[in-house]
PDB file of C-alpha atoms in Angstrom:
ATOM      1  CA  MET A  17     -10.660 -13.337   0.831  1.00 84.00           C
ATOM      2  CA  ASP A  18      -9.850 -16.729   2.472  1.00 90.00           C
ATOM      3  CA  LYS A  19      -7.218 -17.738   4.400  1.00 90.00           C
ATOM      4  CA  PHE A  20      -5.597 -19.127   1.574  1.00 90.00           C
ATOM      5  CA  ASP A  21      -5.916 -15.535  -0.329  1.00 90.00           C
ATOM      6  CA  LYS A  22      -4.144 -13.722   2.394  1.00 89.00           C
ATOM      7  CA  GLY A  23      -1.427 -15.703   2.752  1.00 90.00           C
ATOM      8  CA  ILE A  24      -0.767 -15.562  -1.348  1.00 90.00           C
ATOM      9  CA  VAL A  25      -1.122 -11.712  -0.894  1.00 90.00           C
ATOM     10  CA  SER A  26       1.340 -11.455   2.338  1.00 88.00           C
ATOM     11  CA  GLU A  27       3.621 -13.731  -0.292  1.00 88.00           C
ATOM     12  CA  LEU A  28       3.164 -12.047  -3.204  1.00 88.00           C
ATOM     13  CA  ARG A  29       3.972  -8.289  -1.178  1.00 85.00           C
ATOM     14  CA  ARG A  30       6.975  -9.292   0.522  1.00 85.00           C
ATOM     15  CA  ASN A  31       7.675 -10.326  -3.202  1.00 86.00           C
ATOM     16  CA  ALA A  32       6.553  -9.989  -6.175  1.00 85.00           C
ATOM     17  CA  ARG A  33       8.050 -11.902  -7.898  1.00 86.00           C
ATOM     18  CA  ALA A  34       8.777 -15.406  -6.046  1.00 87.00           C
ATOM     19  CA  SER A  35       7.724 -18.621  -7.913  1.00 91.00           C
ATOM     20  CA  ILE A  36       4.595 -20.238  -7.785  1.00 91.00           C
ATOM     21  CA  SER A  37       5.862 -22.971  -6.338  1.00 92.00           C
ATOM     22  CA  HIS A  38       6.606 -21.199  -3.443  1.00 91.00           C
ATOM     23  CA  ILE A  39       3.730 -19.451  -2.503  1.00 91.00           C
ATOM     24  CA  ALA A  40       1.910 -23.201  -3.266  1.00 93.00           C
ATOM     25  CA  GLN A  41       4.274 -24.308  -0.253  1.00 92.00           C
ATOM     26  CA  SER A  42       3.785 -21.220   1.563  1.00 91.00           C
ATOM     27  CA  VAL A  43       0.577 -20.968   1.778  1.00 93.00           C
ATOM     28  CA  SER A  44       0.085 -25.221   1.654  1.00 93.00           C
ATOM     29  CA  LEU A  45      -2.052 -25.388  -1.571  1.00 92.00           C
ATOM     30  CA  SER A  46      -1.233 -26.893  -4.770  1.00 93.00           C
ATOM     31  CA  ARG A  47       0.089 -24.564  -7.323  1.00 92.00           C
ATOM     32  CA  SER A  48      -2.715 -24.847 -10.164  1.00 93.00           C
ATOM     33  CA  SER A  49      -4.944 -23.792  -7.304  1.00 92.00           C
ATOM     34  CA  VAL A  50      -2.561 -21.052  -6.386  1.00 91.00           C
ATOM     35  CA  SER A  51      -2.466 -19.441 -10.138  1.00 92.00           C
ATOM     36  CA  GLU A  52      -5.776 -19.369 -10.024  1.00 92.00           C
ATOM     37  CA  ARG A  53      -6.731 -17.656  -7.166  1.00 92.00           C
ATOM     38  CA  ILE A  54      -4.525 -14.800  -7.862  1.00 92.00           C
ATOM     39  CA  LYS A  55      -5.399 -14.831 -11.604  1.00 91.00           C
ATOM     40  CA  LYS A  56      -9.119 -14.468  -9.547  1.00 91.00           C
ATOM     41  CA  MET A  57      -8.035 -12.344  -7.248  1.00 89.00           C
ATOM     42  CA  GLU A  58      -6.274 -10.153 -10.299  1.00 88.00           C
ATOM     43  CA  ASN A  59      -9.564 -10.315 -12.613  1.00 89.00           C
ATOM     44  CA  SER A  60     -11.590  -8.980  -9.328  1.00 90.00           C
ATOM     45  CA  GLY A  61      -9.336  -5.973  -8.649  1.00 85.00           C
ATOM     46  CA  VAL A  62      -7.977  -7.085  -5.699  1.00 86.00           C
ATOM     47  CA  ILE A  63      -4.583  -7.207  -7.007  1.00 87.00           C
ATOM     48  CA  ARG A  64      -4.700  -4.055  -8.943  1.00 83.00           C
ATOM     49  CA  GLY A  65      -0.851  -4.397 -10.381  1.00 82.00           C
ATOM     50  CA  TYR A  66       2.749  -5.278  -9.584  1.00 80.00           C
ATOM     51  CA  GLN A  67       5.667  -2.627  -9.306  1.00 72.00           C
ATOM     52  CA  VAL A  68       8.826  -1.484  -9.235  1.00 66.00           C
ATOM     53  CA  LEU A  69      10.320   0.476  -6.696  1.00 63.00           C
ATOM     54  CA  LEU A  70      13.200   1.905  -6.904  1.00 57.00           C
ATOM     55  CA  SER A  71      15.579   3.616  -3.817  1.00 57.00           C
ATOM     56  CA  GLU A  72      14.608   7.201  -3.572  1.00 51.00           C
ATOM     57  CA  SER A  73      19.050   7.676  -5.042  1.00 51.00           C
ATOM     58  CA  GLN A  74      17.607   6.038  -8.259  1.00 53.00           C
ATOM     59  CA  LYS A  75      14.482   8.573  -9.009  1.00 57.00           C
ATOM     60  CA  GLU A  76      15.644  11.399 -11.271  1.00 70.00           C
ATOM     61  CA  GLY A  77      13.723  14.012  -9.318  1.00 82.00           C
ATOM     62  CA  VAL A  78      12.529  16.016  -5.753  1.00 89.00           C
ATOM     63  CA  THR A  79      10.606  14.360  -3.130  1.00 91.00           C
ATOM     64  CA  VAL A  80       9.284  16.066  -0.362  1.00 94.00           C
ATOM     65  CA  TYR A  81       7.511  16.344   2.561  1.00 96.00           C
ATOM     66  CA  PHE A  82       5.268  19.563   3.309  1.00 97.00           C
ATOM     67  CA  GLU A  83       4.033  19.828   7.007  1.00 96.00           C
ATOM     68  CA  ILE A  84       0.497  22.134   6.552  1.00 96.00           C
ATOM     69  CA  GLN A  85      -1.074  24.193   9.246  1.00 94.00           C
ATOM     70  CA  HIS A  86      -4.455  25.371   7.961  1.00 94.00           C
ATOM     71  CA  ARG A  87      -7.122  28.389   9.479  1.00 92.00           C
ATOM     72  CA  ARG A  88     -10.058  26.458   8.368  1.00 91.00           C
ATOM     73  CA  ALA A  89     -12.019  24.675  10.536  1.00 87.00           C
ATOM     74  CA  ARG A  90     -12.045  21.722   9.143  1.00 88.00           C
ATOM     75  CA  CYS A  91      -8.624  19.549   6.934  1.00 88.00           C
ATOM     76  CA  SER A  92     -11.672  18.860   4.177  1.00 88.00           C
ATOM     77  CA  ASP A  93     -12.133  22.548   3.732  1.00 91.00           C
ATOM     78  CA  VAL A  94      -8.565  22.387   1.903  1.00 93.00           C
ATOM     79  CA  ILE A  95      -7.977  19.372   0.621  1.00 94.00           C
ATOM     80  CA  HIS A  96      -8.996  21.075  -2.618  1.00 93.00           C
ATOM     81  CA  LEU A  97      -6.014  22.873  -2.466  1.00 94.00           C
ATOM     82  CA  PHE A  98      -3.493  19.898  -2.554  1.00 95.00           C
ATOM     83  CA  LYS A  99      -5.960  18.436  -5.491  1.00 94.00           C
ATOM     84  CA  ALA A 100      -4.901  20.725  -8.089  1.00 94.00           C
ATOM     85  CA  ILE A 101      -1.281  20.263  -7.665  1.00 95.00           C
ATOM     86  CA  PRO A 102      -0.334  16.891  -9.996  1.00 95.00           C
ATOM     87  CA  GLU A 103       2.830  16.446  -7.593  1.00 95.00           C
ATOM     88  CA  VAL A 104       1.166  15.782  -4.788  1.00 95.00           C
ATOM     89  CA  VAL A 105       0.919  11.832  -4.732  1.00 94.00           C
ATOM     90  CA  THR A 106      -0.854  10.932  -0.560  1.00 94.00           C
ATOM     91  CA  CYS A 107      -2.020  13.986   1.793  1.00 95.00           C
ATOM     92  CA  HIS A 108      -2.559  12.941   5.570  1.00 95.00           C
ATOM     93  CA  GLY A 109      -4.205  14.391   8.690  1.00 94.00           C
ATOM     94  CA  ILE A 110      -2.147  14.413  11.352  1.00 95.00           C
ATOM     95  CA  THR A 111      -1.415  15.223  15.064  1.00 93.00           C
ATOM     96  CA  GLY A 112       0.486  18.212  16.479  1.00 92.00           C
ATOM     97  CA  GLU A 113       1.485  21.491  15.778  1.00 93.00           C
ATOM     98  CA  MET A 114       1.179  21.011  12.143  1.00 95.00           C
ATOM     99  CA  ASP A 115      -2.298  19.635  10.482  1.00 94.00           C
ATOM    100  CA  LEU A 116      -1.377  18.402   6.971  1.00 96.00           C
ATOM    101  CA  LEU A 117       1.443  16.057   6.232  1.00 96.00           C
ATOM    102  CA  VAL A 118       1.367  15.897   1.944  1.00 96.00           C
ATOM    103  CA  PHE A 119       4.236  14.097  -0.061  1.00 96.00           C
ATOM    104  CA  VAL A 120       5.704  15.186  -3.260  1.00 95.00           C
ATOM    105  CA  LYS A 121       7.120  14.098  -6.205  1.00 93.00           C
ATOM    106  CA  ALA A 122       8.233  16.478  -8.653  1.00 92.00           C
ATOM    107  CA  SER A 123      10.381  16.841 -11.256  1.00 88.00           C
ATOM    108  CA  SER A 124      13.025  19.635  -9.681  1.00 87.00           C
ATOM    109  CA  MET A 125      13.586  21.793  -6.926  1.00 88.00           C
ATOM    110  CA  ARG A 126      12.418  24.408  -8.947  1.00 90.00           C
ATOM    111  CA  ARG A 127       8.847  22.961  -8.934  1.00 92.00           C
ATOM    112  CA  ILE A 128       8.945  21.895  -5.500  1.00 93.00           C
ATOM    113  CA  HIS A 129       9.855  26.116  -4.885  1.00 93.00           C
ATOM    114  CA  GLU A 130       6.902  26.853  -7.355  1.00 95.00           C
ATOM    115  CA  ILE A 131       4.602  24.942  -5.703  1.00 96.00           C
ATOM    116  CA  ARG A 132       5.767  26.160  -1.768  1.00 95.00           C
ATOM    117  CA  GLU A 133       5.423  29.323  -3.153  1.00 95.00           C
ATOM    118  CA  LEU A 134       1.892  28.698  -4.637  1.00 94.00           C
ATOM    119  CA  LEU A 135       1.085  27.068  -1.232  1.00 94.00           C
ATOM    120  CA  ASP A 136       2.496  30.509   0.551  1.00 92.00           C
ATOM    121  CA  TYR A 137      -0.205  32.819  -1.245  1.00 92.00           C
ATOM    122  CA  GLU A 138      -3.482  30.580  -0.233  1.00 93.00           C
ATOM    123  CA  GLU A 139      -4.740  32.538   2.450  1.00 93.00           C
ATOM    124  CA  ASP A 140      -6.195  28.819   4.422  1.00 92.00           C
ATOM    125  CA  VAL A 141      -2.033  28.455   4.526  1.00 94.00           C
ATOM    126  CA  SER A 142      -0.709  29.543   7.592  1.00 94.00           C
ATOM    127  CA  LYS A 143       2.133  27.496   8.463  1.00 95.00           C
ATOM    128  CA  ILE A 144       4.493  25.305   5.951  1.00 95.00           C
ATOM    129  CA  LYS A 145       7.376  23.645   6.684  1.00 95.00           C
ATOM    130  CA  THR A 146       8.849  21.465   4.351  1.00 95.00           C
ATOM    131  CA  HIS A 147      11.671  18.488   5.236  1.00 94.00           C
ATOM    132  CA  VAL A 148      13.459  17.847   1.594  1.00 91.00           C
ATOM    133  CA  VAL A 149      14.256  13.360   1.039  1.00 89.00           C
ATOM    134  CA  MET A 150      17.598  13.452   1.039  1.00 84.00           C
ATOM    135  CA  SER A 151      17.990   9.343   1.457  1.00 81.00           C
ATOM    136  CA  GLU A 152      15.357   6.433   1.323  1.00 77.00           C
ATOM    137  CA  TRP A 153      16.227   3.920   4.247  1.00 80.00           C
ATOM    138  CA  ILE A 154      13.474   1.313   4.346  1.00 78.00           C
ATOM    139  CA  ASP A 155      10.363   1.976   2.033  1.00 76.00           C
ATOM    140  CA  ASN A 156       8.445  -1.598   3.316  1.00 75.00           C
ATOM    141  CA  HIS A 157       5.319  -0.179   1.211  1.00 67.00           C
ATOM    142  CA  ASN A 158       2.348  -2.870   0.533  1.00 54.00           C
TER     143      ASN A 158
END
């Protein structure tokens, strides 16, 4: 990707519905060149799609963060636990007292409770803190 492609991607991240004319003006290219570059990035997989992101208050279901502390030597030794749960969206290794930060989206609080109980019974998991997402104020999702 050259500087023009990066500029196009940057504009699309800001507003995926921006017109080709607007993007062309922003990156100092012709509309046809921008259209061609976007199509090439889509075909090559650089741009994999466009999505609608709803604020948390508009979504159905429940989202939580689990802070996980485990007993194993490496985080990679317990990741299989989270891969087995389809509601897990992301799992990050973190610094501090806890080892992992796991983001979960489930259909109901009952399902969150089931997942939490499942993790509570795992011998490798020593501590869990649950944070329920109440509101979403900023999402600079890129």
